[in-house]
């Protein structure tokens, strides 16, 4: 075992010492075919649940994965006060489980909550709950290439009231889904948005707010009908500047320089994005965080200096894009994506505890 790579999660006190745990009678794991998993449709045996009422978060509980009972007037159904996170646990070949920069997910969870007027969740509850949950459901985390456990923390307004104001009751949950690598092998053709927008200045684009995704489903379904797997969003004012995709930040490699748009209140501050920036710089690759216009992308394509376009996100890690379309015209991208591949492999090697971790990103589950 690679002890020198080991880093433990440090919890902030006070810790949860009376967490109630109800274990399942019998695991359903033997009924699951791990080779044919569809993304996010199979869940592990347990879940974490914690309720907010009377002005405070109650003691978290781990219970068998099960449906919830909610009042029809529950505020989330009417006003969408809900945010979530997406993170992954990886198992190395020695059977140890690792998280990747989970503190960043936790901080972003509370940044999103704050913007949606949801009470912030205590750090010790989050990490101690997650640690216990991953301990109980550890057999669901498979080692080997492409295998991981997708972890979905979520919080929503559960108060029984159709009054249009911030709720006074919430439910926090963590559910987990074993996954294979996303989109593996398939072509990714994207369309650059010219009509619809994802986010606006002063809005909630930077938050993982549930409504951001609901608002994308209609345009994304239209795009799918036209043969595009994803939309690259542009700025809402002019549609001239490239922003990000559905659940991915986007990088463009032009003239050997990686370019990605700066984060703002419209852009999700992706953990994969910032890790890729650090890794690329570490490897001596030039990186620019600056606004980039659709026109610049098209010119680079014409000049033959556009080398790669790829998306980054926890689900996909790094996803090379095969073509983009704009103004009814399609622009094919080079088949070879050496920088995307190299960065992806380096990141995966850190995530799976197969390499040094020069940035101290990896956390062992204990
Ligand atoms: C989650 C998400 C990303 C990627 O963030 P990661 O932290 O890298 O997973 C990018 N854009 C949007 C809109 C997202 O929701």
Coordinates of C-alpha atoms and ligand atoms in Angstrom, one line a residue:
X1 CA 0.0 0.0 0.0
X2 CA 1.2 3.5 -0.9
X3 CA 1.3 5.0 2.5
X4 CA 3.2 8.0 1.4
X5 CA 0.2 9.1 -0.6
X6 CA -2.1 8.9 2.3
X7 CA -3.9 12.0 3.5
X8 CA -6.7 12.0 6.0
X9 CA -9.7 14.3 6.1
X10 CA -9.4 16.7 8.9
X11 CA -12.8 17.4 10.5
X12 CA -13.6 20.6 12.3
X13 CA -14.9 20.1 15.8
X14 CA -17.4 19.4 17.2
X15 CA -18.1 16.1 15.6
X16 CA -21.3 14.2 15.5
X17 CA -21.1 11.5 18.1
X18 CA -24.7 10.3 18.2
X19 CA -25.5 9.8 14.6
X20 CA -28.2 7.3 14.2
X21 CA -27.4 4.5 11.8
X22 CA -30.0 2.0 10.6
X23 CA -28.4 -0.7 8.4
X24 CA -30.2 -2.6 5.7
X25 CA -31.1 -6.2 6.4
X26 CA -29.6 -7.5 3.2
X27 CA -27.6 -5.7 0.6
X28 CA -29.1 -5.5 -2.9
X29 CA -25.6 -5.4 -4.4
X30 CA -25.8 -9.0 -5.8
X31 CA -28.7 -8.0 -8.1
X32 CA -26.7 -5.2 -9.7
X33 CA -24.9 -5.7 -13.0
X34 CA -21.9 -3.4 -12.6
X35 CA -20.9 -3.8 -16.3
X36 CA -24.1 -2.1 -17.7
X37 CA -24.7 0.7 -15.3
X38 CA -26.6 3.7 -16.8
X39 CA -25.3 6.9 -15.2
X40 CA -27.0 7.8 -12.0
X41 CA -29.8 5.3 -12.0
X42 CA -28.6 2.7 -9.5
X43 CA -28.1 3.7 -5.9
X44 CA -26.3 2.1 -3.0
X45 CA -27.9 0.5 0.1
X46 CA -27.8 3.5 2.3
X47 CA -28.4 7.3 2.3
X48 CA -27.7 10.1 4.7
X49 CA -30.5 12.4 5.7
X50 CA -30.6 15.4 8.0
X51 CA -33.5 17.8 8.7
X52 CA -33.5 21.5 9.4
X53 CA -36.2 22.7 11.7
X54 CA -36.7 25.2 14.5
X55 CA -33.7 27.1 13.3
X56 CA -31.2 24.3 13.4
X57 CA -29.8 21.2 11.6
X58 CA -30.9 18.1 13.6
X59 CA -28.6 15.1 14.1
X60 CA -27.9 13.4 10.7
X61 CA -29.1 9.8 10.2
X62 CA -28.0 7.0 7.9
X63 CA -30.9 4.9 6.8
X64 CA -31.6 2.3 4.1
X65 CA -32.0 4.0 0.7
X66 CA -35.8 4.6 0.4
X67 CA -38.5 7.0 -0.9
X68 CA -39.4 10.1 1.0
X69 CA -42.8 11.2 2.1
X70 CA -43.4 14.9 1.5
X71 CA -46.4 17.2 1.8
X72 CA -47.8 18.2 -1.6
X73 CA -47.3 21.8 -0.5
X74 CA -43.6 21.3 0.2
X75 CA -42.0 24.5 -0.9
X76 CA -39.4 22.9 -3.2
X77 CA -42.2 21.7 -5.6
X78 CA -43.5 25.2 -6.1
X79 CA -40.5 27.5 -5.9
X80 CA -37.5 25.2 -6.6
X81 CA -35.4 26.2 -3.6
X82 CA -32.8 23.4 -4.0
X83 CA -29.1 23.0 -4.7
X84 CA -26.8 20.0 -5.0
X85 CA -23.2 18.9 -5.5
X86 CA -21.5 16.2 -7.5
X87 CA -18.4 14.4 -6.3
X88 CA -16.8 11.0 -6.7
X89 CA -15.1 8.4 -4.6
X90 CA -12.4 6.2 -6.3
X91 CA -11.0 2.9 -5.1
X92 CA -7.3 2.1 -5.8
X93 CA -5.9 -1.4 -6.6
X94 CA -5.1 -1.9 -2.9
X95 CA -8.8 -1.4 -2.0
X96 CA -8.4 2.0 -0.4
X97 CA -11.1 4.6 -1.1
X98 CA -10.3 8.2 -2.0
X99 CA -12.1 11.5 -2.5
X100 CA -10.9 14.3 -4.7
X101 CA -10.8 17.8 -3.1
X102 CA -14.0 17.2 -1.2
X103 CA -13.5 20.4 0.8
X104 CA -14.1 22.3 -2.4
X105 CA -17.4 20.6 -2.9
X106 CA -18.4 21.3 0.6
X107 CA -17.5 25.0 0.3
X108 CA -19.4 25.3 -2.9
X109 CA -22.4 23.5 -1.5
X110 CA -22.7 26.2 1.1
X111 CA -22.0 29.0 -1.4
X112 CA -24.8 27.7 -3.5
X113 CA -27.1 27.3 -0.4
X114 CA -26.4 30.9 0.7
X115 CA -27.4 32.3 -2.7
X116 CA -30.7 30.3 -2.5
X117 CA -31.3 31.4 1.1
X118 CA -30.9 27.9 2.4
X119 CA -29.2 27.5 5.8
X120 CA -25.6 26.5 5.5
X121 CA -24.8 22.8 6.4
X122 CA -22.3 22.1 9.2
X123 CA -18.9 20.8 7.9
X124 CA -18.6 18.1 10.6
X125 CA -22.0 16.7 9.7
X126 CA -21.1 16.7 6.0
X127 CA -17.8 14.9 6.3
X128 CA -18.5 12.6 9.2
X129 CA -21.8 11.6 7.6
X130 CA -20.1 11.0 4.2
X131 CA -17.3 9.0 5.8
X132 CA -19.8 6.7 7.6
X133 CA -21.9 6.3 4.5
X134 CA -18.9 5.4 2.3
X135 CA -17.8 3.0 5.0
X136 CA -21.2 1.2 5.0
X137 CA -21.5 1.2 1.2
X138 CA -17.8 0.5 0.5
X139 CA -18.4 -2.6 -1.5
X140 CA -20.3 -0.5 -4.0
X141 CA -17.1 1.3 -4.9
X142 CA -15.3 -0.8 -7.5
X143 CA -11.7 -0.4 -8.4
X144 CA -10.5 -0.5 -12.0
X145 CA -10.5 1.9 -14.8
X146 CA -13.6 4.0 -15.2
X147 CA -15.3 2.8 -12.1
X148 CA -16.2 5.2 -9.3
X149 CA -19.0 6.1 -6.9
X150 CA -20.9 9.3 -7.8
X151 CA -21.9 11.1 -4.7
X152 CA -24.8 13.5 -4.7
X153 CA -25.3 15.8 -1.8
X154 CA -28.6 17.8 -2.1
X155 CA -30.7 20.1 0.0
X156 CA -34.2 21.3 -0.6
X157 CA -37.0 23.3 1.1
X158 CA -39.4 20.8 2.7
X159 CA -41.7 23.2 4.6
X160 CA -45.4 22.5 3.9
X161 CA -46.4 25.9 2.6
X162 CA -47.1 27.6 -0.7
X163 CA -46.1 30.9 0.6
X164 CA -43.5 32.4 -1.8
X165 CA -40.7 33.0 0.6
X166 CA -37.7 31.2 2.0
X167 CA -38.8 28.1 3.8
X168 CA -38.1 27.3 7.5
X169 CA -37.7 23.6 7.0
X170 CA -35.2 21.8 4.8
X171 CA -33.9 18.3 4.1
X172 CA -30.3 17.5 3.3
X173 CA -29.4 14.2 1.8
X174 CA -26.5 12.3 0.4
X175 CA -27.2 9.5 -2.1
X176 CA -24.6 7.5 -4.0
X177 CA -24.6 5.8 -7.4
X178 CA -21.9 3.5 -8.7
X179 CA -20.9 4.7 -12.2
X180 CA -18.8 3.7 -15.2
X181 CA -17.0 6.4 -17.2
X182 CA -19.4 8.9 -18.9
X183 CA -20.0 9.0 -22.7
X184 CA -17.2 6.6 -23.2
X185 CA -16.4 6.2 -26.9
X186 CA -19.2 8.2 -28.3
X187 CA -18.8 11.4 -30.4
X188 CA -19.5 14.7 -28.8
X189 CA -20.9 17.3 -31.1
X190 CA -21.9 20.6 -29.6
X191 CA -23.9 23.6 -30.7
X192 CA -23.0 27.1 -29.6
X193 CA -26.0 29.0 -28.1
X194 CA -27.4 31.8 -30.2
X195 CA -30.8 32.2 -28.7
X196 CA -31.2 30.8 -25.2
X197 CA -29.1 31.6 -22.2
X198 CA -28.0 29.6 -19.1
X199 CA -27.2 32.4 -16.7
X200 CA -27.3 36.1 -16.2
X201 CA -25.3 38.7 -14.4
X202 CA -26.3 38.8 -10.7
X203 CA -28.2 35.5 -11.1
X204 CA -27.5 32.0 -9.9
X205 CA -25.2 30.6 -12.7
X206 CA -22.3 30.1 -10.2
X207 CA -24.5 28.0 -7.9
X208 CA -25.5 24.4 -8.4
X209 CA -29.1 25.5 -8.2
X210 CA -31.6 22.9 -9.4
X211 CA -33.4 25.4 -11.5
X212 CA -30.4 26.1 -13.6
X213 CA -30.6 22.6 -15.0
X214 CA -34.4 22.6 -15.4
X215 CA -34.0 25.7 -17.6
X216 CA -31.5 24.0 -19.8
X217 CA -33.6 20.9 -20.6
X218 CA -35.8 22.5 -23.3
X219 CA -32.9 24.0 -25.4
X220 CA -30.8 20.9 -24.8
X221 CA -33.6 18.6 -26.0
X222 CA -33.9 20.7 -29.1
X223 CA -30.2 20.5 -29.6
X224 CA -30.3 16.7 -29.2
X225 CA -33.0 16.5 -31.9
X226 CA -30.6 18.3 -34.2
X227 CA -27.8 15.8 -33.4
X228 CA -25.9 17.8 -30.7
X229 CA -25.1 16.2 -27.4
X230 CA -24.4 19.4 -25.6
X231 CA -24.8 23.2 -25.9
X232 CA -22.0 25.6 -25.2
X233 CA -23.6 28.6 -23.6
X234 CA -22.7 32.1 -24.5
X235 CA -23.2 35.4 -22.6
X236 CA -26.8 36.4 -22.3
X237 CA -26.3 39.9 -23.5
X238 CA -24.5 39.4 -26.8
X239 CA -24.1 35.6 -27.4
X240 CA -20.6 36.5 -28.5
X241 CA -18.6 35.1 -25.6
X242 CA -18.2 31.4 -24.9
X243 CA -19.1 30.4 -21.4
X244 CA -19.6 26.8 -20.4
X245 CA -21.7 23.6 -21.2
X246 CA -24.5 21.9 -19.3
X247 CA -22.4 20.5 -16.5
X248 CA -19.0 21.1 -17.8
X249 CA -16.5 24.0 -18.0
X250 CA -14.9 24.3 -21.5
X251 CA -11.3 24.7 -22.6
X252 CA -10.1 25.7 -26.0
X253 CA -6.5 24.9 -27.2
X254 CA -5.4 27.5 -29.7
X255 CA -1.7 27.9 -30.8
X256 CA -0.6 25.6 -28.0
X257 CA -2.3 27.8 -25.3
X258 CA -5.3 26.6 -23.3
X259 CA -8.0 29.2 -22.9
X260 CA -10.9 29.1 -20.6
X261 CA -13.4 31.8 -19.6
X262 CA -12.9 33.3 -16.1
X263 CA -15.3 32.4 -13.4
X264 CA -18.0 34.9 -12.5
X265 CA -21.5 35.0 -11.1
X266 CA -22.6 33.3 -14.4
X267 CA -20.0 30.5 -14.4
X268 CA -19.8 27.5 -12.2
X269 CA -16.5 27.4 -10.5
X270 CA -15.7 23.8 -11.5
X271 CA -13.2 21.9 -9.3
X272 CA -12.1 19.9 -12.3
X273 CA -11.6 23.2 -14.2
X274 CA -9.3 24.6 -11.6
X275 CA -7.5 21.3 -11.2
X276 CA -6.9 21.2 -14.9
X277 CA -5.6 24.7 -14.9
X278 CA -3.1 23.9 -12.1
X279 CA -2.0 20.6 -13.7
X280 CA -1.5 22.2 -17.1
X281 CA 0.6 25.0 -15.6
X282 CA 2.6 22.4 -13.6
X283 CA 3.3 20.6 -16.9
X284 CA 4.5 23.9 -18.5
X285 CA 1.4 24.3 -20.7
X286 CA 0.4 27.9 -21.3
X287 CA -3.0 28.7 -19.8
X288 CA -5.1 31.9 -20.2
X289 CA -8.2 32.6 -18.2
X290 CA -9.8 35.3 -20.2
X291 CA -13.0 36.0 -22.1
X292 CA -13.1 34.2 -25.5
X293 CA -15.3 35.1 -28.4
X294 CA -17.1 32.7 -30.7
X295 CA -15.5 34.8 -33.5
X296 CA -12.0 34.0 -32.2
X297 CA -12.8 30.3 -32.1
X298 CA -14.0 30.4 -35.7
X299 CA -11.0 32.4 -36.9
X300 CA -8.6 29.9 -35.2
X301 CA -10.5 27.1 -36.8
X302 CA -10.1 28.8 -40.2
X303 CA -6.4 29.5 -39.6
X304 CA -5.8 25.9 -38.5
X305 CA -4.6 27.0 -35.0
X306 CA -7.6 25.5 -33.1
X307 CA -6.2 22.3 -31.8
X308 CA -8.6 20.9 -29.2
X309 CA -11.8 21.7 -27.4
X310 CA -12.7 19.8 -24.3
X311 CA -15.1 19.9 -21.4
X312 CA -14.2 19.3 -17.7
X313 CA -16.4 18.2 -14.9
X314 CA -16.6 15.6 -12.1
X315 CA -18.9 13.3 -14.1
X316 CA -16.9 13.3 -17.3
X317 CA -13.4 14.3 -15.9
X318 CA -12.1 15.5 -19.3
X319 CA -14.3 15.1 -22.4
X320 CA -12.9 15.9 -25.9
X321 CA -15.4 17.5 -28.3
X322 CA -15.5 16.4 -31.9
X323 CA -17.2 19.4 -33.5
X324 CA -19.0 22.6 -32.8
X325 CA -21.7 24.2 -34.7
X326 CA -22.6 28.0 -35.0
X327 CA -24.7 29.9 -37.4
X328 CA -25.8 26.7 -39.1
X329 CA -22.2 25.8 -39.9
X330 CA -20.4 22.8 -38.5
X331 CA -16.7 23.0 -37.6
X332 CA -14.9 19.6 -37.2
X333 CA -12.1 19.4 -34.7
X334 CA -8.9 17.4 -35.0
X335 CA -9.3 13.7 -34.1
X336 CA -6.1 13.7 -32.0
X337 CA -6.5 15.4 -28.6
X338 CA -3.1 14.9 -27.0
X339 CA -3.4 17.6 -24.3
X340 CA -6.9 16.6 -23.2
X341 CA -5.7 13.0 -23.0
X342 CA -2.6 13.8 -21.1
X343 CA -4.4 16.0 -18.6
X344 CA -7.2 13.5 -18.1
X345 CA -4.7 10.7 -17.5
X346 CA -2.7 12.7 -15.0
X347 CA -5.9 13.8 -13.2
X348 CA -7.2 10.2 -13.1
X349 CA -3.9 8.9 -11.8
X350 CA -4.1 11.4 -8.9
X351 CA -7.8 10.5 -8.3
X352 CA -7.0 6.7 -8.3
X353 CA -3.9 7.0 -6.1
X354 CA -1.7 5.8 -8.9
X355 CA 0.7 8.8 -8.8
X356 CA 2.1 11.5 -6.6
X357 CA -0.3 14.2 -5.5
X358 CA 1.8 17.3 -5.8
X359 CA -1.2 19.6 -4.9
X360 CA -2.4 17.6 -2.0
X361 CA -5.9 17.0 -3.5
X362 CA -6.5 13.4 -2.5
X363 CA -8.3 12.4 0.7
X364 CA -8.5 8.9 2.1
X365 CA -11.7 7.6 3.6
X366 CA -11.0 6.1 7.0
Ligands
LIG1 C1 -20.9 20.8 -11.8 C2 -20.8 21.8 -13.0 C3 -19.5 21.9 -13.6 C4 -18.3 21.1 -13.2 O1 -17.9 21.3 -11.9 P1 -16.9 20.2 -11.3 O2 -16.7 20.8 -9.9 O3 -15.7 20.2 -12.1 O4 -17.7 18.9 -11.3 C5 -19.4 22.9 -14.6 N1 -20.5 23.6 -15.0 C6 -21.7 23.4 -14.5 C7 -22.8 24.3 -14.9 C8 -21.9 22.5 -13.4 O5 -23.1 22.3 -12.9

